[in-house]
XYZ file of N, CA and C in Angstrom:
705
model
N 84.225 63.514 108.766
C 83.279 62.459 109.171
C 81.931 63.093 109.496
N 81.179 62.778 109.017
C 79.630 62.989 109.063
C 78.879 62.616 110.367
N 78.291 63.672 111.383
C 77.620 63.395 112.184
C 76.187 62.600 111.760
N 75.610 62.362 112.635
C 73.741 61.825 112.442
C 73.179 63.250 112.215
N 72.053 62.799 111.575
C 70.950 63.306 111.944
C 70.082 63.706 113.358
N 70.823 62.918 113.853
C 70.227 62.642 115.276
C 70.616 63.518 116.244
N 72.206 64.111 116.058
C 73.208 64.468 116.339
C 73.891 65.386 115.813
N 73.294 66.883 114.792
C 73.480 67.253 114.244
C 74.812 68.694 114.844
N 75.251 68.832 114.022
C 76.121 69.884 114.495
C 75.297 71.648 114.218
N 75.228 71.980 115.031
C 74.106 73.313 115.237
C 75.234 74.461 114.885
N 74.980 74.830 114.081
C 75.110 75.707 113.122
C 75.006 77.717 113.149
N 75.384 78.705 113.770
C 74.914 79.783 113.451
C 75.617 80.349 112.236
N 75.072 81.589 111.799
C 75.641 82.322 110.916
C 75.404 83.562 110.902
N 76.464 84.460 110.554
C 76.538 86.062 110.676
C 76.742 86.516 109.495
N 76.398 87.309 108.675
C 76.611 87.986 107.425
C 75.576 89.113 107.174
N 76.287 90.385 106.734
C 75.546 91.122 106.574
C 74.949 91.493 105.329
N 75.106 90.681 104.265
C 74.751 91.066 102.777
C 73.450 89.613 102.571
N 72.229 90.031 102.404
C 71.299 89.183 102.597
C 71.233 87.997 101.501
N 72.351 88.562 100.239
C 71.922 87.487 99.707
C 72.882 86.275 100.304
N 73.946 86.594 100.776
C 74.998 85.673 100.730
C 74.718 84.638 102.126
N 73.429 85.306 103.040
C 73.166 85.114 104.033
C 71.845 83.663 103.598
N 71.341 83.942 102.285
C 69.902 83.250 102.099
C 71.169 81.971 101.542
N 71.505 82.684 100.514
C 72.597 81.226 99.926
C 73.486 80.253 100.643
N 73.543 80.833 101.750
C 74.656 79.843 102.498
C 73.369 79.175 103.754
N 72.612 79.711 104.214
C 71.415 79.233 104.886
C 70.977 78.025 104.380
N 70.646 78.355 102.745
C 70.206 77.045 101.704
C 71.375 75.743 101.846
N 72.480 76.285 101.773
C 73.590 75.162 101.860
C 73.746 74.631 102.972
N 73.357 75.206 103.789
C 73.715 74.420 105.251
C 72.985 73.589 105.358
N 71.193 74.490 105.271
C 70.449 73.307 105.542
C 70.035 72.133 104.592
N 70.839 71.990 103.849
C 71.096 70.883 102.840
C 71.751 69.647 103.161
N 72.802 69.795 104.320
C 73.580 68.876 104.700
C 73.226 68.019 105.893
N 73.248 66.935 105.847
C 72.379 65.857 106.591
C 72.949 65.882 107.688
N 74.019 66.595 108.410
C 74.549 66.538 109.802
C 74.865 68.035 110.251
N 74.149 68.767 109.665
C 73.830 70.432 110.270
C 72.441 70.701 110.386
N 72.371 71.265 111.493
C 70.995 72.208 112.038
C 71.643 73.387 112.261
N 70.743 74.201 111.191
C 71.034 75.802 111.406
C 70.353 76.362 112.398
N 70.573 76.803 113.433
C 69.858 77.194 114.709
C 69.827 78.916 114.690
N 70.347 79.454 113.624
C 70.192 80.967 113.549
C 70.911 81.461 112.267
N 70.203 82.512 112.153
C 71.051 83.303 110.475
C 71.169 84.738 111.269
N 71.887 85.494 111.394
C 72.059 87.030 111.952
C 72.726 88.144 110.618
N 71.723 88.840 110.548
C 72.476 90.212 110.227
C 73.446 91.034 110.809
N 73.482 91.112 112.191
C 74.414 92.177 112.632
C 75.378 91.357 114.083
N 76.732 91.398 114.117
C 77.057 90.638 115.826
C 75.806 90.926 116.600
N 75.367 92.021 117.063
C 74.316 92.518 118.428
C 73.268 91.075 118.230
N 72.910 90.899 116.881
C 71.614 89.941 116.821
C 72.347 88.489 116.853
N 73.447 88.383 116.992
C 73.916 86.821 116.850
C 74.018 86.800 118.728
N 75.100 87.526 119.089
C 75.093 87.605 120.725
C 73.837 87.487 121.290
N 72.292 88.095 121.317
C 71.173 88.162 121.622
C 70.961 87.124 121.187
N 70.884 86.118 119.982
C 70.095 84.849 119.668
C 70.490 83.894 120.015
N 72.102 83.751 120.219
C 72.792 82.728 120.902
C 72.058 82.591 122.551
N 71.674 82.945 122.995
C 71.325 82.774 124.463
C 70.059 81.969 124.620
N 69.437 81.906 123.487
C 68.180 80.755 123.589
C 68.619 80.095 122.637
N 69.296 79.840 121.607
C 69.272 78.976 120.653
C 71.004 78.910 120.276
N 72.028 78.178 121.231
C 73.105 78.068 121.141
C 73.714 77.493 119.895
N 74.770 77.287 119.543
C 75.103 77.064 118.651
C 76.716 76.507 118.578
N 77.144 75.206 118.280
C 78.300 74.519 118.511
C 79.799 75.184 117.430
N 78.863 76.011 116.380
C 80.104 76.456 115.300
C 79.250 77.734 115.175
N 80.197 78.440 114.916
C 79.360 80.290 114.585
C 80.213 80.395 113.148
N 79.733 80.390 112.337
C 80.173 81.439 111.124
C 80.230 82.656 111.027
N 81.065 83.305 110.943
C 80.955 84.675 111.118
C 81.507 85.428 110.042
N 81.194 86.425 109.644
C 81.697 87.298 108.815
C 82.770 88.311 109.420
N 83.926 88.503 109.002
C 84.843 89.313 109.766
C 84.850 90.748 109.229
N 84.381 91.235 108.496
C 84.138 92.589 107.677
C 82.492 93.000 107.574
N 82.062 93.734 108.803
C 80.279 94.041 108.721
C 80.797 95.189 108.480
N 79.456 96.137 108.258
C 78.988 97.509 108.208
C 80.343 98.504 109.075
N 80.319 99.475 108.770
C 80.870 100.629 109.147
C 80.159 101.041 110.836
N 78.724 100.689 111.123
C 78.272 101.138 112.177
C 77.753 99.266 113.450
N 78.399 98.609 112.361
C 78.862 96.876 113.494
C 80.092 97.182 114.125
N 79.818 95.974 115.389
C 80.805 96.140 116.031
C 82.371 95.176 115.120
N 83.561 96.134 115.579
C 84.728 95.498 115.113
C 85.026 94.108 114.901
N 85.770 93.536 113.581
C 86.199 92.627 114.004
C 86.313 91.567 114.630
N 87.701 91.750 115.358
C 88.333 91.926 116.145
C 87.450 91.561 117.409
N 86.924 92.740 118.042
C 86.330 93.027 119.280
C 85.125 92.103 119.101
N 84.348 91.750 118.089
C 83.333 90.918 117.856
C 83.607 89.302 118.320
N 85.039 88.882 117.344
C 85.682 87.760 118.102
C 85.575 87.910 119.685
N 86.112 88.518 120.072
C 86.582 88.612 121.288
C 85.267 88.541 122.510
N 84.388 89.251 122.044
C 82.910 89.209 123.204
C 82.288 87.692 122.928
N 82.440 87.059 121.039
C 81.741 85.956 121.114
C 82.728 84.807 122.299
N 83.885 85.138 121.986
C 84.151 84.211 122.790
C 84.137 84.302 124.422
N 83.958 85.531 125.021
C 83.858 85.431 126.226
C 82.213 85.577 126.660
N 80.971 85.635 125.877
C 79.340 85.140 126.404
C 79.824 83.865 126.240
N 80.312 83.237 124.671
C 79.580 81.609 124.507
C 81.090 81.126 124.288
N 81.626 80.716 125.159
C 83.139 80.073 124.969
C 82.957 78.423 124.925
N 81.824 78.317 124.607
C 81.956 77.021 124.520
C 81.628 76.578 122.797
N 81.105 77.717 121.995
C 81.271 77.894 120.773
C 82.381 78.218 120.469
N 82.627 77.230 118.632
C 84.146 77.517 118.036
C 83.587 78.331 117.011
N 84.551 79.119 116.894
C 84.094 80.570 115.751
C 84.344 79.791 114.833
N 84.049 80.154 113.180
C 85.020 80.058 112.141
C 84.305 81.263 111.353
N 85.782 81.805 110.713
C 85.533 83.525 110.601
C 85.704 83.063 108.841
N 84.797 83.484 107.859
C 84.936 83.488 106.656
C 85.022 85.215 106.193
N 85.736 85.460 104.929
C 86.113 86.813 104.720
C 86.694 86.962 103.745
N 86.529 88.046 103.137
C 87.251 88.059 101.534
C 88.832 88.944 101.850
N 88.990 89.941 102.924
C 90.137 89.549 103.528
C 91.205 88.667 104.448
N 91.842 87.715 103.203
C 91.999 86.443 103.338
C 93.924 86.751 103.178
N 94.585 88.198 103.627
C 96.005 88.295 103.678
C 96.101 87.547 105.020
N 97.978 86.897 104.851
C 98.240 85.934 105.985
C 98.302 87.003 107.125
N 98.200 88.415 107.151
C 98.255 88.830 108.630
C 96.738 88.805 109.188
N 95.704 89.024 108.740
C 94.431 88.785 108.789
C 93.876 87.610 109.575
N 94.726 86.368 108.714
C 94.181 85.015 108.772
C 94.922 84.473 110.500
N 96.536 85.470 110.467
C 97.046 84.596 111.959
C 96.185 85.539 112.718
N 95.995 87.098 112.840
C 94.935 87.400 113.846
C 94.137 87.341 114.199
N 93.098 86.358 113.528
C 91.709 85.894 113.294
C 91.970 84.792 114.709
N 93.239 83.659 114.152
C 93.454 82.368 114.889
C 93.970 83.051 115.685
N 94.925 84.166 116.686
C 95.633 84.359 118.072
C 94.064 84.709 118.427
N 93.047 85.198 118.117
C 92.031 85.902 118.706
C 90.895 84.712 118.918
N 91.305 83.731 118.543
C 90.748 82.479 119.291
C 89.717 81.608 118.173
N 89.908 81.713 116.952
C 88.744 81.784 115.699
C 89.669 80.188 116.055
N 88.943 78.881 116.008
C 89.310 77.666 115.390
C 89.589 77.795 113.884
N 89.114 78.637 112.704
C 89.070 78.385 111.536
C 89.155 79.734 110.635
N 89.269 79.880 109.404
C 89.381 80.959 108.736
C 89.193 80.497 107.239
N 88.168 80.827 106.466
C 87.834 80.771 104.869
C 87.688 81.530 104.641
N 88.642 81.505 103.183
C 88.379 82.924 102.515
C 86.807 82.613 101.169
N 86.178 83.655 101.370
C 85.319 83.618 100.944
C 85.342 83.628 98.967
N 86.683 83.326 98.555
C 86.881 82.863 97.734
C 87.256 81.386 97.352
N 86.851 80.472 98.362
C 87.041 79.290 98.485
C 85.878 78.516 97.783
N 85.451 77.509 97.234
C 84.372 77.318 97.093
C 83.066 76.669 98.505
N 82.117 77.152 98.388
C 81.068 76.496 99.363
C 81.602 74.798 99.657
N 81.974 74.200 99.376
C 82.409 72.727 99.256
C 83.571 73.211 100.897
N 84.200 74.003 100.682
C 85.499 73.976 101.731
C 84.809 74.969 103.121
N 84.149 75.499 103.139
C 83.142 75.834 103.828
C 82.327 74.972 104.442
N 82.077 73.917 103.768
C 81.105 73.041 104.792
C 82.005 72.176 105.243
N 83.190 71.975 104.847
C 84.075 70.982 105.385
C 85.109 71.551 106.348
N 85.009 72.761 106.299
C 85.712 73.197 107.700
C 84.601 73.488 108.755
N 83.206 73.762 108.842
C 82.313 73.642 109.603
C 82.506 72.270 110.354
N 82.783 71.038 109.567
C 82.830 69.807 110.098
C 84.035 69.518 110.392
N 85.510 70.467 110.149
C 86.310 69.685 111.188
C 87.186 70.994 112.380
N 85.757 72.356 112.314
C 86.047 72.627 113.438
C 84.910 71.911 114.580
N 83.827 71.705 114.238
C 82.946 70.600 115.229
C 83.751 69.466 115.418
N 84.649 69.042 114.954
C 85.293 67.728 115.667
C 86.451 67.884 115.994
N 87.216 69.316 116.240
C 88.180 70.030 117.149
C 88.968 70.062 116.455
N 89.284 70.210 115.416
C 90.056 70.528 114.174
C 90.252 72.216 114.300
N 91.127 72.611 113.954
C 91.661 74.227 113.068
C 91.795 73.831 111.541
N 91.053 75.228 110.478
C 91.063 74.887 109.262
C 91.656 76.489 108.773
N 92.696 76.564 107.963
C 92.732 77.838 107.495
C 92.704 77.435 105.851
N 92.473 76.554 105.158
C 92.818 76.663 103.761
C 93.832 76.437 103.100
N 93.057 78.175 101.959
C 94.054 78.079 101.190
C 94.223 79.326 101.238
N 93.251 79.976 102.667
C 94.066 81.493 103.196
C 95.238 81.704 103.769
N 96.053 80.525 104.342
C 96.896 80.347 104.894
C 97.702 79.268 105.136
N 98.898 78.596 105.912
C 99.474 78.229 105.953
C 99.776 78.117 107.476
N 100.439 76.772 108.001
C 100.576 76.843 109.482
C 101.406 77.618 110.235
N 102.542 78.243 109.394
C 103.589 79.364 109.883
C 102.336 80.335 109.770
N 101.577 80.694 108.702
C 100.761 81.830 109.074
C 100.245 81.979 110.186
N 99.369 81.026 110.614
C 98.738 81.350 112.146
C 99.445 81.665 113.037
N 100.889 81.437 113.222
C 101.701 81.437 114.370
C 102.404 82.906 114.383
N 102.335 83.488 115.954
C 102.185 85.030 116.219
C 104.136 85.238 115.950
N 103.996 86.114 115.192
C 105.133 86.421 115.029
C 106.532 86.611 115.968
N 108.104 86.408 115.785
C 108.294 86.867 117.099
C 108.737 88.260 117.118
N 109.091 88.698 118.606
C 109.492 90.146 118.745
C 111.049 90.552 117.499
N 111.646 90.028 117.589
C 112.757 90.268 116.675
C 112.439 89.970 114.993
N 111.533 89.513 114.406
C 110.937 89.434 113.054
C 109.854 90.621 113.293
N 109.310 90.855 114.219
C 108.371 91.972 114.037
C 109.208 93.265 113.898
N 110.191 93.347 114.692
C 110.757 94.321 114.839
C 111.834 94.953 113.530
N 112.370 93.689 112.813
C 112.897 93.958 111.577
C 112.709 93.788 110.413
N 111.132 93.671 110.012
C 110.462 94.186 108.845
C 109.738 95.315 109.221
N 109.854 96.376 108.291
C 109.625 97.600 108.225
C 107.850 97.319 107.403
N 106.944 97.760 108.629
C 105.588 97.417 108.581
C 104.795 98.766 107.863
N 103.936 99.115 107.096
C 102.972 100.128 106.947
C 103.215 100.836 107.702
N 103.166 100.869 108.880
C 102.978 101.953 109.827
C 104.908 102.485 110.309
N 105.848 102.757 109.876
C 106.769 102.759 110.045
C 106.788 103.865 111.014
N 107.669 104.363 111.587
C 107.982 105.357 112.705
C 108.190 106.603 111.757
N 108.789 106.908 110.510
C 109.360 107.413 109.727
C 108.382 108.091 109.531
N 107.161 107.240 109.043
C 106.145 107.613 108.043
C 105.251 108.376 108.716
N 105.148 107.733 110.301
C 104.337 108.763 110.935
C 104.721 110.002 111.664
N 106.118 110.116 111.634
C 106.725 111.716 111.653
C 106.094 112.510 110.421
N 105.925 111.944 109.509
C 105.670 112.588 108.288
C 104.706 113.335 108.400
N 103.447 112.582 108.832
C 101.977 112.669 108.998
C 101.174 112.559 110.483
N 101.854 113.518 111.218
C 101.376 113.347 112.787
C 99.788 113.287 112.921
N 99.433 112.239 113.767
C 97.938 112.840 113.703
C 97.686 113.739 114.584
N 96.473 114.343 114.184
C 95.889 115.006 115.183
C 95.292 114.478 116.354
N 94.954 115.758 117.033
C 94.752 115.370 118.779
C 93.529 114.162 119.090
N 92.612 114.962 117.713
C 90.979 114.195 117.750
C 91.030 112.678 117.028
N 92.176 112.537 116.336
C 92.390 111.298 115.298
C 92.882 110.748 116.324
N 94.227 111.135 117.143
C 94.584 109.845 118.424
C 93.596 109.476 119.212
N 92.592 110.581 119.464
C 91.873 109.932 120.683
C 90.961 108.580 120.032
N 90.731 109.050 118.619
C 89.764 108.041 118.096
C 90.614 106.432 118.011
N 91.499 106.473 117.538
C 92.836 105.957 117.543
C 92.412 104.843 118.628
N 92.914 105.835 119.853
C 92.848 105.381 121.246
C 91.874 104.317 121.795
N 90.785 104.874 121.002
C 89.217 104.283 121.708
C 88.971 103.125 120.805
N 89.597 103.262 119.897
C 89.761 102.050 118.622
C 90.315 100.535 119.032
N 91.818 101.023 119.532
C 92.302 99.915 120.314
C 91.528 99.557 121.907
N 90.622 100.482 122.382
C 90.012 99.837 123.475
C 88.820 99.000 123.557
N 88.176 98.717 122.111
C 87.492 98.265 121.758
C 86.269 98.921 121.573
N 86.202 99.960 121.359
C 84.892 100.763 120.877
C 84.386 101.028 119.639
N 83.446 101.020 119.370
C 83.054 100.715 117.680
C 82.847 102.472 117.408
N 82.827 102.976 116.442
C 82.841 103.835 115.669
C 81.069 104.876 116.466
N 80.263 103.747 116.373
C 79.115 104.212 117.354
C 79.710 104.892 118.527
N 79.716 103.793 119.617
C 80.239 104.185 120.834
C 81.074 105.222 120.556
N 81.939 105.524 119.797
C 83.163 106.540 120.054
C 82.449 108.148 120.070
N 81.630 107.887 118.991
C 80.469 109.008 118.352
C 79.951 109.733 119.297
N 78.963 108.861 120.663
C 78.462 109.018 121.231
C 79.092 109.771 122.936
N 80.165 109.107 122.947
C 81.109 109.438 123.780
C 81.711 110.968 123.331
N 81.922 111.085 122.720
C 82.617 112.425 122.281
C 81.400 113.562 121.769
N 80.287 113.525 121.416
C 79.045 113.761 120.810
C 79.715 114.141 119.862
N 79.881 113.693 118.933
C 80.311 113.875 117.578
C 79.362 113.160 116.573
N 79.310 113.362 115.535
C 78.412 112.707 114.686
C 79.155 111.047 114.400
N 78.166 110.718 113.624
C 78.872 108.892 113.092
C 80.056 109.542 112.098
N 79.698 110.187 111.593
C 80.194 110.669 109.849
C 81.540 111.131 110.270
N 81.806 112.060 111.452
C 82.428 112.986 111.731
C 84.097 111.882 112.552
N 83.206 110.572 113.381
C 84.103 110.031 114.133
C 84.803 108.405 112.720
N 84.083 108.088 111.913
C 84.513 107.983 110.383
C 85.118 108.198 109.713
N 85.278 109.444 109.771
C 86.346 110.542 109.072
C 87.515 110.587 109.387
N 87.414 110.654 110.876
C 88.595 110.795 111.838
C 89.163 109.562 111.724
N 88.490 108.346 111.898
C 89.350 107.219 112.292
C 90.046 106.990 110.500
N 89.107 107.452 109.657
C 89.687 106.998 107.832
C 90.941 107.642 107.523
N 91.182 108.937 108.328
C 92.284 109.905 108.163
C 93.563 109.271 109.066
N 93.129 108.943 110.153
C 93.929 108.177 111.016
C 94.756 107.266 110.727
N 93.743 106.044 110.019
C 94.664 105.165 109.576
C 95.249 105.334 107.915
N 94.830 106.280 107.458
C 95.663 106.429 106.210
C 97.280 106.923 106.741
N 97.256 108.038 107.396
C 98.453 108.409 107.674
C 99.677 107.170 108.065
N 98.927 106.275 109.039
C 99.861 105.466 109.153
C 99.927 104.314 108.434
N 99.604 104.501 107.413
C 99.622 103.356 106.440
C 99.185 102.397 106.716
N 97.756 101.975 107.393
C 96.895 101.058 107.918
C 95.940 101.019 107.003
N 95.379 99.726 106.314
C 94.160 99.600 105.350
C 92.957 98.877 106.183
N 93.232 98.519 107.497
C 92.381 97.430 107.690
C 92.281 97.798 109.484
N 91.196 97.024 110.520
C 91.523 97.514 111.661
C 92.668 96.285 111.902
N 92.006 95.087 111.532
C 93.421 93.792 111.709
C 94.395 94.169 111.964
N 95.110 95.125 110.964
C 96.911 95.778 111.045
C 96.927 96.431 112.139
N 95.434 97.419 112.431
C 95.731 98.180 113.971
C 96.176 97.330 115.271
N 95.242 96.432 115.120
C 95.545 95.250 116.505
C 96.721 94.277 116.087
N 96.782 94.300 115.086
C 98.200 93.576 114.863
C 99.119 93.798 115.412
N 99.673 94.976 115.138
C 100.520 96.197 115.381
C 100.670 95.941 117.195
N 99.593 95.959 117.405
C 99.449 96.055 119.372
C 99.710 94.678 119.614
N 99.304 93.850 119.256
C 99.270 92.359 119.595
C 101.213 91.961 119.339
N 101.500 92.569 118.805
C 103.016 91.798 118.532
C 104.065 92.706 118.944
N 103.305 93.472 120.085
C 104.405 93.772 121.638
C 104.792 95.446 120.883
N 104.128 96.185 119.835
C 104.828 97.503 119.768
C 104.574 98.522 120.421
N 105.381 99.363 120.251
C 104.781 100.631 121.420
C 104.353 101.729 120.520
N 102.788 101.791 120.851
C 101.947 102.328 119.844
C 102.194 103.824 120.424
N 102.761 103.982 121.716
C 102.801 105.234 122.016
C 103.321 106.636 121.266
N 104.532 105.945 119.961
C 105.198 106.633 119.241
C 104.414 107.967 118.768
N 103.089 106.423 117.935
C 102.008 107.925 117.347
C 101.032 108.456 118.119
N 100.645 107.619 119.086
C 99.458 108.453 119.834
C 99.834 109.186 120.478
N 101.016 109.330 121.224
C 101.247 110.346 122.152
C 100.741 109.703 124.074
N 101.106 110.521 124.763
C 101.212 109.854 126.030
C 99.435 110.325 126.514
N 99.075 109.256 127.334
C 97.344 109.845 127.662
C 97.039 111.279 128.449
């Protein structure tokens, strides 16, 4: 259902690839019941612009730069400055473990950015009218957090096995460590004085060993009660 003009549903957006940022800007402000109240390149500039120019739906991109903040952790700060904004996280990683950690982490919505623009503006409009939309990234068993006994008896990427195989090192757990505490690849850098390149490396080696492609699977992994202690080792 179509708001007024009068009454428009205010609009932000996050993306870091400028064209996809001008093209979807154009589409929004095309539609007679959206006001785009911000376009952001990086989380830091959406968090900073939201505070004068709020915004009722955030689009967000769930995959920025190597030196943006996580994810994950990005969800998580938007929703505790502006909790009165509903995320909806668009992303071309659109696997169902992706799509339910997006929704436990509080996202009203999830498009995969292989959807067409058409399903994009129509989940903008029925997370503004308190709707959850996942597509055709998912399914309603998808969103729902797995339980301890299904987590526990599918044998995940990261198996116990696999990481006897491939212990990490001392400098890969700590990165590891600071990963799940929510520190971006910056921060970790800086904390350790290590270079960007150097704490990069570490975390790319890290999660190869344990058969992790994504940070999603890292917090996955934590979110559905395991004891990550196996590979990191005790603090």
């Amino acid at each position: 259902m179509l708001r007024s003009a009068e009454n428009p549903i205010r609009v932000a957006l996050l993306d870091d690839h400028p064209i996809v940022r001008h093209g979807l800007g154009k589409k929004f402000s095309r539609q007679p019941d959206f006001h785009v109240v911000g376009i952001y390149a990086t989380g830091r500039e959406m968090i900073a612009g939201l505070r004068s120019a709020p915004a009722e739906v955030l689009v967000v991109d769930f995959s920025l730069g190597p030196t943006e903040i996580d994810g994950i952790n990005l969800l998580q700060l938007l929703k505790i400055k502006y909790p009165s904004s509903k995320i909806l996280v668009a992303s071309s990683h659109d696997d169902l473990a992706t799509v339910a950690l997006v929704m436990r982490t509080g996202a009203k919505g999830f498009v995969a950015k292989a959807e067409p623009l058409s399903a994009l503006v129509a989940a903008i409009r029925i997370v503004a009218a308190g709707g959850t939309y996942t597509g055709e990234a998912g399914t309603a068993s998808a969103v729902q957090p797995e339980s301890p006994a299904s987590a526990d008896s599918t044998a995940g990427p990261a198996s116990e096995s696999h990481q006897k195989e491939q212990p990490l090192s001392p400098r890969e757990r700590e990165v590891i460590r600071c990963c799940l505490d929510g520190m971006s690849v910056t921060e970790i850098a800086e904390k350790f004085s290590r270079s960007h390149k150097t704490i990069s490396s570490q975390k790319q080696s890290a999660m190869k060993k344990l058969g992790l492609r994504a940070d999603s699977e890292l917090f996955a992994l934590r979110d559905q009660g395991k004891d990550l202690n196996w590979f990191l080792g005790p603090r």
